[in-house]
Structures are given as structure tokens and as C-alpha cells.
mmCIF file of C-alpha atoms in Angstrom:
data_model
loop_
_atom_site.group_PDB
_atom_site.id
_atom_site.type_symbol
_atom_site.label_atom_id
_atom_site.label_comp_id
_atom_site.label_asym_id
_atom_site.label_seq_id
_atom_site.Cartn_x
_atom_site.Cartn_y
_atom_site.Cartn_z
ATOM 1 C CA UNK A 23 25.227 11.219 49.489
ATOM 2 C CA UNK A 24 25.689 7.327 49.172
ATOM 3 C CA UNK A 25 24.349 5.214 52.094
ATOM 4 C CA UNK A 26 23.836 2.160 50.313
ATOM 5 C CA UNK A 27 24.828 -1.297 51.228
ATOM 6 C CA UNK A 28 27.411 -0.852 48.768
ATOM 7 C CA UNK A 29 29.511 1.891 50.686
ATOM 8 C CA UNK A 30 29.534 -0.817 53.739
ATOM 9 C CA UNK A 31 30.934 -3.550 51.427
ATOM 10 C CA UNK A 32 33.458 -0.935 49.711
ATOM 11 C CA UNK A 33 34.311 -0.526 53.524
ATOM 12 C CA UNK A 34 34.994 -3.876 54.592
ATOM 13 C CA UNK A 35 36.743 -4.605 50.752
ATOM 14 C CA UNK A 36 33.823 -7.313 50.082
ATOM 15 C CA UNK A 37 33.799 -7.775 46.115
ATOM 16 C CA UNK A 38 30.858 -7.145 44.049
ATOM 17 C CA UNK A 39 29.303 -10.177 42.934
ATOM 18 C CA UNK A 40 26.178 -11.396 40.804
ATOM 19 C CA UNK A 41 25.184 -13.863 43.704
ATOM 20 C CA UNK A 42 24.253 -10.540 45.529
ATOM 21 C CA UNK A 43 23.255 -8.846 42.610
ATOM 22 C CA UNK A 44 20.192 -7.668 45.054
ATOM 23 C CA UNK A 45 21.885 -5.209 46.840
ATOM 24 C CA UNK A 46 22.678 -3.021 43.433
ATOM 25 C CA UNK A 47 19.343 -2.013 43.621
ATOM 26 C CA UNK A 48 20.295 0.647 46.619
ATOM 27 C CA UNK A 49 23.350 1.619 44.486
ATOM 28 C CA UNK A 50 22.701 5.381 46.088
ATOM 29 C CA UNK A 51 20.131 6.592 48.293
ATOM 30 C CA UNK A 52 19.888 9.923 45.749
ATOM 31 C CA UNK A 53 19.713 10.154 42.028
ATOM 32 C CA UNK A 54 21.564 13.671 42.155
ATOM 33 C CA UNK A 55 25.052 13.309 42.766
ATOM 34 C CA UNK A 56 27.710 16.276 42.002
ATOM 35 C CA UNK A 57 27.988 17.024 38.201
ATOM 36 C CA UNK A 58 27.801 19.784 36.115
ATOM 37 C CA UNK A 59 24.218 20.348 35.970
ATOM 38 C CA UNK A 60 22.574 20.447 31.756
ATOM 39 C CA UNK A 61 20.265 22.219 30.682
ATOM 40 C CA UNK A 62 16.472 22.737 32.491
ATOM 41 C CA UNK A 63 17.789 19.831 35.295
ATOM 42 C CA UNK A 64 15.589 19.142 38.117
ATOM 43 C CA UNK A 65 18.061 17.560 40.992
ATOM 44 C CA UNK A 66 14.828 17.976 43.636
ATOM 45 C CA UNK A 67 12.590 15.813 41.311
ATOM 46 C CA UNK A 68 15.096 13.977 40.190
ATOM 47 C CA UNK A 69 15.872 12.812 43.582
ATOM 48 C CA UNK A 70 12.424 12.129 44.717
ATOM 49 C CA UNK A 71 11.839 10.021 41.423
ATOM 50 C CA UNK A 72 14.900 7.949 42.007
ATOM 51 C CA UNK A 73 13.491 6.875 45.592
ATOM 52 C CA UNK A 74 9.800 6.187 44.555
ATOM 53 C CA UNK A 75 11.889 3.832 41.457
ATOM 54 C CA UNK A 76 14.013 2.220 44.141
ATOM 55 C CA UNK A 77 11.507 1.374 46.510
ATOM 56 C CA UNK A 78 8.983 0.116 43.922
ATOM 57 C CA UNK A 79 11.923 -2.216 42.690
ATOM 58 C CA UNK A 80 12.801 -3.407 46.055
ATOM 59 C CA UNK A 81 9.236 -5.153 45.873
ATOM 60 C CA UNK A 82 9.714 -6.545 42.637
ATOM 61 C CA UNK A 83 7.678 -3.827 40.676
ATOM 62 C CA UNK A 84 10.365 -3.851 37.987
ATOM 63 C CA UNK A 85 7.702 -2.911 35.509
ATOM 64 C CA UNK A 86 6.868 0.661 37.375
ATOM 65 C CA UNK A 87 10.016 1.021 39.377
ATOM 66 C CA UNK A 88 12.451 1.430 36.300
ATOM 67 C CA UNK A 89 10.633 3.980 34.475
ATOM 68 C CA UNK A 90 10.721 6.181 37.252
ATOM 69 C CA UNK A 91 14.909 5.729 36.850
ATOM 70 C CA UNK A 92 14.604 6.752 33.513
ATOM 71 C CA UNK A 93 12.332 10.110 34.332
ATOM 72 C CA UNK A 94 15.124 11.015 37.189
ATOM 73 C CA UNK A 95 18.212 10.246 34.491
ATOM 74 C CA UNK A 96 16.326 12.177 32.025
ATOM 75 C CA UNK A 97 15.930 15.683 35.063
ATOM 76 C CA UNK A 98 19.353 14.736 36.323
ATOM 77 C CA UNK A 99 21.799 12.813 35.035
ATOM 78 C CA UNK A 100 24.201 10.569 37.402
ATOM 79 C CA UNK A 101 25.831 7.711 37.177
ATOM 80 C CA UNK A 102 23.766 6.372 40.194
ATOM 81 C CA UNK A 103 20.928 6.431 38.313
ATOM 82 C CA UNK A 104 22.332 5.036 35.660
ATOM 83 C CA UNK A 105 23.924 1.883 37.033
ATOM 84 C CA UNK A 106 20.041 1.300 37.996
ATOM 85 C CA UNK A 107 18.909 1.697 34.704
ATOM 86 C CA UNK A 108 21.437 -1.006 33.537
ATOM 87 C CA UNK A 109 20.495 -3.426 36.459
ATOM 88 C CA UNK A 110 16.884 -3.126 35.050
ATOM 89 C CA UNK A 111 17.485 -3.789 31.686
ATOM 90 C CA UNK A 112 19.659 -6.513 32.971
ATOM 91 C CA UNK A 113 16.197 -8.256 34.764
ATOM 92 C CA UNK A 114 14.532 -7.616 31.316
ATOM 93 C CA UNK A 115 16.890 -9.406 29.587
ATOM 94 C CA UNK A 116 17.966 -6.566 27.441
ATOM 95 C CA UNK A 117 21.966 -7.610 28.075
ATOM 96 C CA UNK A 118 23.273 -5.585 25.343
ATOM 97 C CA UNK A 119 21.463 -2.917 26.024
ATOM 98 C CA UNK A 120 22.622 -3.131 29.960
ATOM 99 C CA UNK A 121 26.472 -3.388 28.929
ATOM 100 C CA UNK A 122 26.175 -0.262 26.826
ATOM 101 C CA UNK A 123 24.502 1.504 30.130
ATOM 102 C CA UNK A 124 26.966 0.317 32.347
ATOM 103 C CA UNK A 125 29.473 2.128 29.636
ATOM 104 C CA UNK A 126 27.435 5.328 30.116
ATOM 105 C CA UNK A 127 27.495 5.246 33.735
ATOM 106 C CA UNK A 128 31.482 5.337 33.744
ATOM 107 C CA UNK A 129 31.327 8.353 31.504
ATOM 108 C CA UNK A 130 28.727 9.801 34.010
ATOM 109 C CA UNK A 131 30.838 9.053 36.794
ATOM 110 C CA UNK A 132 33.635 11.239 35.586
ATOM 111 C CA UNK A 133 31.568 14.058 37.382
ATOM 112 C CA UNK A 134 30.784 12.407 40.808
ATOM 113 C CA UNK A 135 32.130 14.366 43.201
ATOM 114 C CA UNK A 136 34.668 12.412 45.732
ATOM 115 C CA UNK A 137 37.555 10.340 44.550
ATOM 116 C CA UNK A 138 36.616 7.597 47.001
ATOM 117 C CA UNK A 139 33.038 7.506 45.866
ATOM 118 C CA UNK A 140 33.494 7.958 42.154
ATOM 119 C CA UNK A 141 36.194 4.668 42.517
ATOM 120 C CA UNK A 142 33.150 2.866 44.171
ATOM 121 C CA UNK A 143 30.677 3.453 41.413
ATOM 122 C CA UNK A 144 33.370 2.682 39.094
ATOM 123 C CA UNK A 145 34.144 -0.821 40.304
ATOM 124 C CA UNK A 146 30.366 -1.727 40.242
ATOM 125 C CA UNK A 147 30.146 -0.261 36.520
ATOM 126 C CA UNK A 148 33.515 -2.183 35.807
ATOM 127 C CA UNK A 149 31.922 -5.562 37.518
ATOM 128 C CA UNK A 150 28.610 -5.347 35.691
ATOM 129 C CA UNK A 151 30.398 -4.651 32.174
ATOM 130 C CA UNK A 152 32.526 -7.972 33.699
ATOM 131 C CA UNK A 153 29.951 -10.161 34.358
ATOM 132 C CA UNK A 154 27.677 -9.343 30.941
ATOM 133 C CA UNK A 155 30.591 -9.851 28.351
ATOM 134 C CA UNK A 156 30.526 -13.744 28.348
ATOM 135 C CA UNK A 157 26.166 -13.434 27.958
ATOM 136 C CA UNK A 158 26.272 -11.384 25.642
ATOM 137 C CA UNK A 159 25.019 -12.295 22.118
ATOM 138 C CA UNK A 160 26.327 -11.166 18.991
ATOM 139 C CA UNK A 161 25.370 -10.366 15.364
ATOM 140 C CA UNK A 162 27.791 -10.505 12.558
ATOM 141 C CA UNK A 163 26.582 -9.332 9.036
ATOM 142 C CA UNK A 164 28.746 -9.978 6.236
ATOM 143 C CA UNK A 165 28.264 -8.634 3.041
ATOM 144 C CA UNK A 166 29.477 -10.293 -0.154
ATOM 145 C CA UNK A 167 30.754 -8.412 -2.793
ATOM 146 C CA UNK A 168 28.328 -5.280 -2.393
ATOM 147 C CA UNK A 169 27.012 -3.447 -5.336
ATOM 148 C CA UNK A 170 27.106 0.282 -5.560
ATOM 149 C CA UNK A 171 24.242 2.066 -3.406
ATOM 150 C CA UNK A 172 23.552 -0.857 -1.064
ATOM 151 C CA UNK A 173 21.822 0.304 2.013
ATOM 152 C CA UNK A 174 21.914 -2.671 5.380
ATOM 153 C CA UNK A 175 20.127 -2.050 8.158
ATOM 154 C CA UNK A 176 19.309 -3.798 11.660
ATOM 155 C CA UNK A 177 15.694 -3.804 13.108
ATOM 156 C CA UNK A 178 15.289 -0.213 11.261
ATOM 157 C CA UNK A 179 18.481 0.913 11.957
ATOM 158 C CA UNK A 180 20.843 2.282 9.412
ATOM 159 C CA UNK A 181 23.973 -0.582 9.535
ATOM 160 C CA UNK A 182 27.104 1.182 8.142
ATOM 161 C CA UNK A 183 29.617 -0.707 6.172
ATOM 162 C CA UNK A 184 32.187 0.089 9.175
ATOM 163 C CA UNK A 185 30.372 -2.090 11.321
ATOM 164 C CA UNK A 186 29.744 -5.006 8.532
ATOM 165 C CA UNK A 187 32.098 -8.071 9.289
ATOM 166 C CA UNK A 188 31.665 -7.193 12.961
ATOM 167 C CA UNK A 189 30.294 -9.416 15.615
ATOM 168 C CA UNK A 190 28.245 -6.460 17.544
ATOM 169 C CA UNK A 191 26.565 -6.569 20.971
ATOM 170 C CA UNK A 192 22.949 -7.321 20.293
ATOM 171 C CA UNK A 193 19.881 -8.229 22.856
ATOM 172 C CA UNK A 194 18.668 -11.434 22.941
ATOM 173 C CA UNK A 195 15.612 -12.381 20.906
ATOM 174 C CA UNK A 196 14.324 -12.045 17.400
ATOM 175 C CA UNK A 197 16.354 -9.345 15.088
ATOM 176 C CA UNK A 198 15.485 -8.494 11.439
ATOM 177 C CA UNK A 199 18.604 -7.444 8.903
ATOM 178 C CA UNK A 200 17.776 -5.903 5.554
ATOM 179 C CA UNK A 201 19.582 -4.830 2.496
ATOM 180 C CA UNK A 202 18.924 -3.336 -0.442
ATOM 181 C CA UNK A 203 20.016 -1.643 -3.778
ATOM 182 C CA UNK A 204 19.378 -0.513 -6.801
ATOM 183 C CA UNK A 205 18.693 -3.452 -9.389
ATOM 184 C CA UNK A 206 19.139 -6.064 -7.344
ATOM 185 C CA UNK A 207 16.481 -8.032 -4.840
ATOM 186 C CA UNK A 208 16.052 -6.950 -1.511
ATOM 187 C CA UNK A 209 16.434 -9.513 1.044
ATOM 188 C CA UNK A 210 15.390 -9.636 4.650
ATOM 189 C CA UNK A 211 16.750 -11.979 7.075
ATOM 190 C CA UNK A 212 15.309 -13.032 10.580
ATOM 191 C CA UNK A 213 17.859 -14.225 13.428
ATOM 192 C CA UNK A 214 17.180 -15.278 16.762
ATOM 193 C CA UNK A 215 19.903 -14.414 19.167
ATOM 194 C CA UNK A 216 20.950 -16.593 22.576
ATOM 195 C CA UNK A 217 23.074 -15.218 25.036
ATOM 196 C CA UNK A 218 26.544 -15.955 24.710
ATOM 197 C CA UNK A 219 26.496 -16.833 21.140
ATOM 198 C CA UNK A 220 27.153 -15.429 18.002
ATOM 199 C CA UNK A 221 25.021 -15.829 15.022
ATOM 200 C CA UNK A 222 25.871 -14.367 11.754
ATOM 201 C CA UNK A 223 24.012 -13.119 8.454
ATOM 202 C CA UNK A 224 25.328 -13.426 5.164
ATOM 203 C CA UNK A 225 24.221 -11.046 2.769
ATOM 204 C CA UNK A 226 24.562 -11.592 -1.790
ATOM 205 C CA UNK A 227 22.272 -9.330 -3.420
ATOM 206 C CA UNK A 228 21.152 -10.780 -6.804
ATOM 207 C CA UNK A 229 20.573 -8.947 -9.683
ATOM 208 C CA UNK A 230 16.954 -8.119 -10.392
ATOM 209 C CA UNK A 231 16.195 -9.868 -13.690
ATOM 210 C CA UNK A 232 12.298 -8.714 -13.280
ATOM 211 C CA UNK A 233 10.941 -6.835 -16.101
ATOM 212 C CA UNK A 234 9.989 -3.552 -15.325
ATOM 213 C CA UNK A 235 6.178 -2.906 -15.626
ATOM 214 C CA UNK A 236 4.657 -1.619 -18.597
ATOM 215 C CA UNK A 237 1.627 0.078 -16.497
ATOM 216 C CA UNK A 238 -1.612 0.826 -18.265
ATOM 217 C CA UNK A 239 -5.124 0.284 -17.748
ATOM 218 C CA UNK A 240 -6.506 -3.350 -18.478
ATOM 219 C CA UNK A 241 -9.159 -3.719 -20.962
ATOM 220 C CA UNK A 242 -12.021 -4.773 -18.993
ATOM 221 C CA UNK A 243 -11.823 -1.019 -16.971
ATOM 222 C CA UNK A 244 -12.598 0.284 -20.787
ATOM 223 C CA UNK A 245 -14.763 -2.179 -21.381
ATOM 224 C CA UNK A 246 -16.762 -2.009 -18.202
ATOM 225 C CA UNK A 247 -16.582 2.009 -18.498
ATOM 226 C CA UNK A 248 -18.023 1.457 -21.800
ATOM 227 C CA UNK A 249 -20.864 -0.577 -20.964
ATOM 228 C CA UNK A 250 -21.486 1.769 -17.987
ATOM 229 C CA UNK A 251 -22.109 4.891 -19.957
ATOM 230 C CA UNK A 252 -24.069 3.119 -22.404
ATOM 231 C CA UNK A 253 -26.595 1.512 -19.525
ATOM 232 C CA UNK A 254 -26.228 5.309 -17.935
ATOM 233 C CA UNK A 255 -27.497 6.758 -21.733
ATOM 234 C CA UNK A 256 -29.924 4.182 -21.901
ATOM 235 C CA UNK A 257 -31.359 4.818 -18.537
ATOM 236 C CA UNK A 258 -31.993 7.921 -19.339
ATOM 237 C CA UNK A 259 -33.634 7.575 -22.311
ATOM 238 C CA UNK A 260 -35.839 5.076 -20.046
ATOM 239 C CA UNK A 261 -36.515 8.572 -17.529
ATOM 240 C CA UNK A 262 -37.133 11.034 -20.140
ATOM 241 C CA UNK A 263 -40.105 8.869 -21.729
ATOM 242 C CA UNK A 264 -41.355 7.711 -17.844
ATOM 243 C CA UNK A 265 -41.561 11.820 -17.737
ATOM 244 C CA UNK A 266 -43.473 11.954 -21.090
ATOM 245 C CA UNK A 267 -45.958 9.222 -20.283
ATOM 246 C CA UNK A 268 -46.621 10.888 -16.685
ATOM 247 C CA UNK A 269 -47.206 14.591 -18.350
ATOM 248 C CA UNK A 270 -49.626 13.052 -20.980
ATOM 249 C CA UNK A 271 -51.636 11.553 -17.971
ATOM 250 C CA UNK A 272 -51.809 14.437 -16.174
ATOM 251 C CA UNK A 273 -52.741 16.310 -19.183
ATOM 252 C CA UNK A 274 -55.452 14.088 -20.434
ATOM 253 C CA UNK A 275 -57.031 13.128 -17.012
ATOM 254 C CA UNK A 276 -58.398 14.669 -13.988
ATOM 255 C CA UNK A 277 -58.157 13.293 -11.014
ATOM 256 C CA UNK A 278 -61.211 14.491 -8.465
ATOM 257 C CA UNK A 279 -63.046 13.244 -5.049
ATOM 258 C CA UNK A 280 -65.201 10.883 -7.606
ATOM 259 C CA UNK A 281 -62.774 9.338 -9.690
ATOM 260 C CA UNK A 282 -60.109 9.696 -12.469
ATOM 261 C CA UNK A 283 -62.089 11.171 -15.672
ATOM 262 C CA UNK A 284 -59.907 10.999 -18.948
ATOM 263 C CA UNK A 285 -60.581 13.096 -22.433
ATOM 264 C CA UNK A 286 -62.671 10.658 -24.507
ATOM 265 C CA UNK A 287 -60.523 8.381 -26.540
ATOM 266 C CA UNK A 288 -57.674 8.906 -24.770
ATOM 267 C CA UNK A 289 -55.754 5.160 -23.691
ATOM 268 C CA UNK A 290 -54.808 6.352 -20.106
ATOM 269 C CA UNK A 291 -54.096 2.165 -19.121
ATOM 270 C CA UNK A 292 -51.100 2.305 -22.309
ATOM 271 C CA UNK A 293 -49.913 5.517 -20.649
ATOM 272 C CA UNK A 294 -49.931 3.845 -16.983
ATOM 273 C CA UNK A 295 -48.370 0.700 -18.110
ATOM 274 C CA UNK A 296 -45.680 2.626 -20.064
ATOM 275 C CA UNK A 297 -44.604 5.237 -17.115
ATOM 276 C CA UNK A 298 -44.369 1.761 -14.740
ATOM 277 C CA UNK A 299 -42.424 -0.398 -16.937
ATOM 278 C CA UNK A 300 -39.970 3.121 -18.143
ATOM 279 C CA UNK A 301 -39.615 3.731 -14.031
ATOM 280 C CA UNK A 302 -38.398 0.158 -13.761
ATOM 281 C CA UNK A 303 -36.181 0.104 -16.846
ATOM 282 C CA UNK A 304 -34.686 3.567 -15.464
ATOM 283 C CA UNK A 305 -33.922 2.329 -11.726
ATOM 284 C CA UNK A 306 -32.512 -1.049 -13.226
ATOM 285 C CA UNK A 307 -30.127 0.183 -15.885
ATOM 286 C CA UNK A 308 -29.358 2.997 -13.983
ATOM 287 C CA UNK A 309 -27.813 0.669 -11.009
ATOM 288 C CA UNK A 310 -26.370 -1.276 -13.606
ATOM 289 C CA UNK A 311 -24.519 1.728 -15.130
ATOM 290 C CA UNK A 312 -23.384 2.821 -11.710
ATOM 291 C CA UNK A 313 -21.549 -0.523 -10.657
ATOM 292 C CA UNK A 314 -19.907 -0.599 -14.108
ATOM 293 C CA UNK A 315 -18.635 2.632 -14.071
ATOM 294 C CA UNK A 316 -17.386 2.545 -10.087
ATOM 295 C CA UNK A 317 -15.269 -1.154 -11.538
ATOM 296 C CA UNK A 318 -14.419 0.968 -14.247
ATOM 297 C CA UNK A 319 -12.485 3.368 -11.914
ATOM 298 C CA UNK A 320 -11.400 1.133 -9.521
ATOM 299 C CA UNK A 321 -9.723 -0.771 -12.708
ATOM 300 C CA UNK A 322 -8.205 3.010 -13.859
ATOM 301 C CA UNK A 323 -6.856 4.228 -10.393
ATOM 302 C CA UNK A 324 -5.059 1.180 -9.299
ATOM 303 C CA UNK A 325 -3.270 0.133 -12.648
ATOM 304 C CA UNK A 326 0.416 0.784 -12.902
ATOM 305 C CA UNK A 327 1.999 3.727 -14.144
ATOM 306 C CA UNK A 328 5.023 4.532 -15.421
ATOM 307 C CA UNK A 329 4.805 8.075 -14.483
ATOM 308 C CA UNK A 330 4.726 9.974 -10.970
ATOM 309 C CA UNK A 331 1.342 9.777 -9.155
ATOM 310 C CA UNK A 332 0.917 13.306 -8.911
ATOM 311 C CA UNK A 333 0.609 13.752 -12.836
ATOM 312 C CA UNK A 334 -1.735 11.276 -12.891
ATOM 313 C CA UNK A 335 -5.833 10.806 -11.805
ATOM 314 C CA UNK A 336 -9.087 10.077 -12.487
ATOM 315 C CA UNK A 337 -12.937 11.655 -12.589
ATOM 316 C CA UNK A 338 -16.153 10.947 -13.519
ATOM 317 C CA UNK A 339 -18.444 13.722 -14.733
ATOM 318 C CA UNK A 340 -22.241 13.378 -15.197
ATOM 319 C CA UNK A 341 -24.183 15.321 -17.747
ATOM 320 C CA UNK A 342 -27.645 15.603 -18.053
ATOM 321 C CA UNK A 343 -29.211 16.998 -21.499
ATOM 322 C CA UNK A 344 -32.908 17.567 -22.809
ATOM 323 C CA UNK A 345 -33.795 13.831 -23.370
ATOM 324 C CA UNK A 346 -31.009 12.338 -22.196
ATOM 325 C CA UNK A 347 -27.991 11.780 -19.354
ATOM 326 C CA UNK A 348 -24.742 9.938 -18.803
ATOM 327 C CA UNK A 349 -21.742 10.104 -17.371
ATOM 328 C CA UNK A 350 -18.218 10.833 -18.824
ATOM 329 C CA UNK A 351 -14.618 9.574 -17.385
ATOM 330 C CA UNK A 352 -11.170 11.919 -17.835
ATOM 331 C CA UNK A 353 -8.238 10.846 -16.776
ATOM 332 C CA UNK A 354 -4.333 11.704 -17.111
ATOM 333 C CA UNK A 355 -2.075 8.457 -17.284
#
């Protein structure tokens, strides 16, 4: 039922006015007024939401008050609840956004239940739509001479060409237009709206005169994958004689509690310096040919192509072979 402070000034023919814009906030005392009822509806939640929103808002708790409209709109739809739902968008500054609810709450309001009641929702819907046409800003896009597959949108929103040339209810603030199409430049235009004014975006796509990309992989990936198997082939030549020089020692000298004894004329200190200087060699190199390969691929995987990405792709393959190792790139391009 509606015992709000707006049924007493319906009663005493007082007119609606933004001075006492307060008292919309106890529009209805229920969310759930008589209308045929959608889908999984919840009028006893609905209701209860509605109240906890209203009295949150009535302390200035816009910020937790008007989600709790939405929640009941969303279990119940009414045009109560709606006209709340404008006047919060309304504090947020959302005035486009408002008017259109204000809209919705007249269409909600064709299923209120009581003539007299339904004509009192309807003159605050009618006043707030009132009141917000001379804030509201506007956005006009205009497109010149628009080639063939152009696509405009609004803050990443589809824009149809029906509403292009149109100066459209927008909220204030920043807005971003973009348009696009094939062989020409996409452009992207920022606006900043004001209420009550109308700002609007011109939009001539030029021809795109940049020449497509070849694609390819730049030299230096070869080169670099080049030098990175040869350091990798290298390095291994580096660990298979480290292995020889360590299986000669440990075939020509004992080691015991008492000492290392080698096989008479055997040059154990050539064999020691040889296996430290190939370990060195190996570990150096072998970081070497690492880096160069992982530019390498780097260089491969982010060059352009001409053809789709799923046809194309990269791998390295190591190999190891009696004396010897490396490493060995394929790649479809």
C-alpha cells in the first residue's frame, strides 16, 4: 500500500517539486505493488529489501541504500521501486541514466493496481522526466561520408547508423566514441559531457595508406640461433674431452688413505689441468649457447606473419651424440 508523504501531498493537490526532492525517497512504503508477477519473483523479499534501501537512504547511505533497490526491482518489479532507483542515480549524477528510469517506471506503472494511485506515481515519473530534460547532456556523432563496413561505437557500445546525426541522452562525464573499417584508420575520440549541453563528434575515416607487413624473421634471430648451436657444439666437444681426461685419471691413478699413486710415467698434473680448464670451457660456452639460442626464439616467435597463428610455431630440440651435443630449432612460418 502507499503511505508515503507523497499520498498526503497528492491529497492536499501540493505539486511535486525538486526543492522537496527529499520526500521522493518514501515514494512507497512497499516495493511490491499489484502487477503481474514474472518469473521466480520474490514480493516478501522484495518488500523487505525495499525498506532496509529506504531507510539506509534516509541517512544518507546512498552508497548501500540503492543497491538494495536494485536487488528488490530485480525479485519484484514495480514502479515504486523504480522511481527510487532513478532518484539514486539522480544523486550520482548519472542524469541520463535517471531519465531513462523514470521512462521505465511509467511502463511499470501500467500494472499498479488503483487508478488513483497509478495517476500518483505517474505524475512523480512525469515531474522527474520534467525536471531532468533541461540537465541533460547530449552526444551527437556525425559521420562523414562513411565507407562500406564502418563499425561506431560509444564507450563499448555498438552505435547504429540510425542513431548517428542524433543528439542522444548521455551521463555526464568522460565518454569514448570509436569507429572503424576496413582500410581506413581507426580513430577514437574522447568527450567530456556537462549537463545541459550538447557536444558533438565528427567522424572522417582516412584511408589507410600503411603498407601491409611483409612478416619474417629478422636476421640477427638466425644469426644469434647460429652462433648458439655452434657455442652448444662446441661446448660439448669441451664435455666429452673433460670426460676423457677424468677416465684417464681414474684409470692411471689410485687414490688410497696414503695418497694418490699414479702408473710410472704417467703426467697425471696435464690430465688435472686439462679436465679443469675443459669443465670451465663447457659451463662457459654452454651458458653462452643457451642465451643465444633463447634471443634466437624470442626473435622467431614474435616476428610478423603473414599467415594465421595457428599454422605457425616454434621448438628447440637438443641432441646429444657419442662425442658431441647441440641443439636444433624447427619452426613453421
Amino acid at each position: 500500500m502507499i503511505r508515503s508523504t507523497i499520498s498526503e501531498a497528492a491529497r492536499r493537490g501540493a505539486r511535486f517539486r525538486p526543492a522537496v526532492a527529499c520526500v521522493t525517497w518514501a515514494i512507497v512504503s512497499g516495493a511490491a505493488t499489484a502487477h503481474a508477477e514474472p518469473v521466480k519473483s520474490d514480493p516478501a523479499a522484495a518488500e523487505a529489501l525495499f525498506k532496509a534501501g529506504r531507510d539506509l537512504v534516509k541517512k544518507g547511505d546512498y552508497a548501500a541504500g540503492c543497491p538494495k533497490f536494485e536487488a528488490a526491482l530485480a525479485l519484484n518489479p514495480s514502479a515504486g521501486t523504480m522511481l527510487n532507483i532513478a532518484r539514486c542515480h539522480e544523486h550520482d549524477g548519472k542524469l541520463a541514466t535517471a531519465w531513462e528510469d523514470y521512462h521505465r517506471a511509467r511502463t511499470l506503472n501500467r500494472e499498479t493496481a488503483g487508478d488513483a494511485r497509478k495517476r500518483e506515481l505517474d505524475d512523480i515519473a512525469n515531474q522527474g522526466i520534467k525536471d531532468l530534460e533541461p540537465r541533460l547532456p547530449r552526444l551527437k556523432v556525425v559521420v562523414t561520408a562513411p565507407p562500406a563496413g564502418i563499425e561506431v561505437s560509444r564507450d563499448g557500445k555498438d552505435l547504429p547508423s540510425g542513431a548517428w546525426g542524433e543528439a542522444l541522452p548521455v551521463d555526464p562525464g568522460k565518454h569514448e566514441v570509436s569507429a572503424r573499417a576496413p582500410g581506413r584508420k581507426p580513430r577514437t575520440f574522447e568527450v567530456t559531457l556537462e549537463e545541459g549541453k550538447t557536444s558533438t563528434v565528427e567522424i572522417a575515416l582516412e584511408v589507410d595508406t600503411t603498407p601491409p607487413s611483409k612478416g619474417g624473421v629478422p636476421v640477427w634471430a638466425w644469426i644469434a640461433g647460429g652462433a648458439g648451436l655452434a657455442l652448444m657444439g662446441v661446448s660439448a666437444y669441451f664435455v666429452y674431452d673433460d670426460l676423457a681426461a677424468i677416465d684417464a685419471l681414474q684409470k692411471n691413478c689410485d687414490v688410497s688413505y696414503n695418497g694418490t699413486y699414479c702408473a710410472s710415467g704417467y703426467d697425471y698434473q696435464a690430465d688435472n689441468r686439462r679436465k679443469s680448464l675443459d669443465f670451465g670451457l663447457a659451463l662457459g660456452l654452454g651458458s653462452a649457447g643457451v642465451l643465444a639460442l633463447g634471443a634466437a626464439v624470442y626473435g622467431i616467435a614474435t616476428a610478423p606473419r603473414s599467415k594465421p597463428a595457428e599454422s605457425q610455431g616454434v621448438a628447440v630440440t637438443p641432441w646429444v651424440a657419442p662425442g658431441a651435443a647441440g641443439a636444433s630449432i624447427f619452426g613453421r612460418f
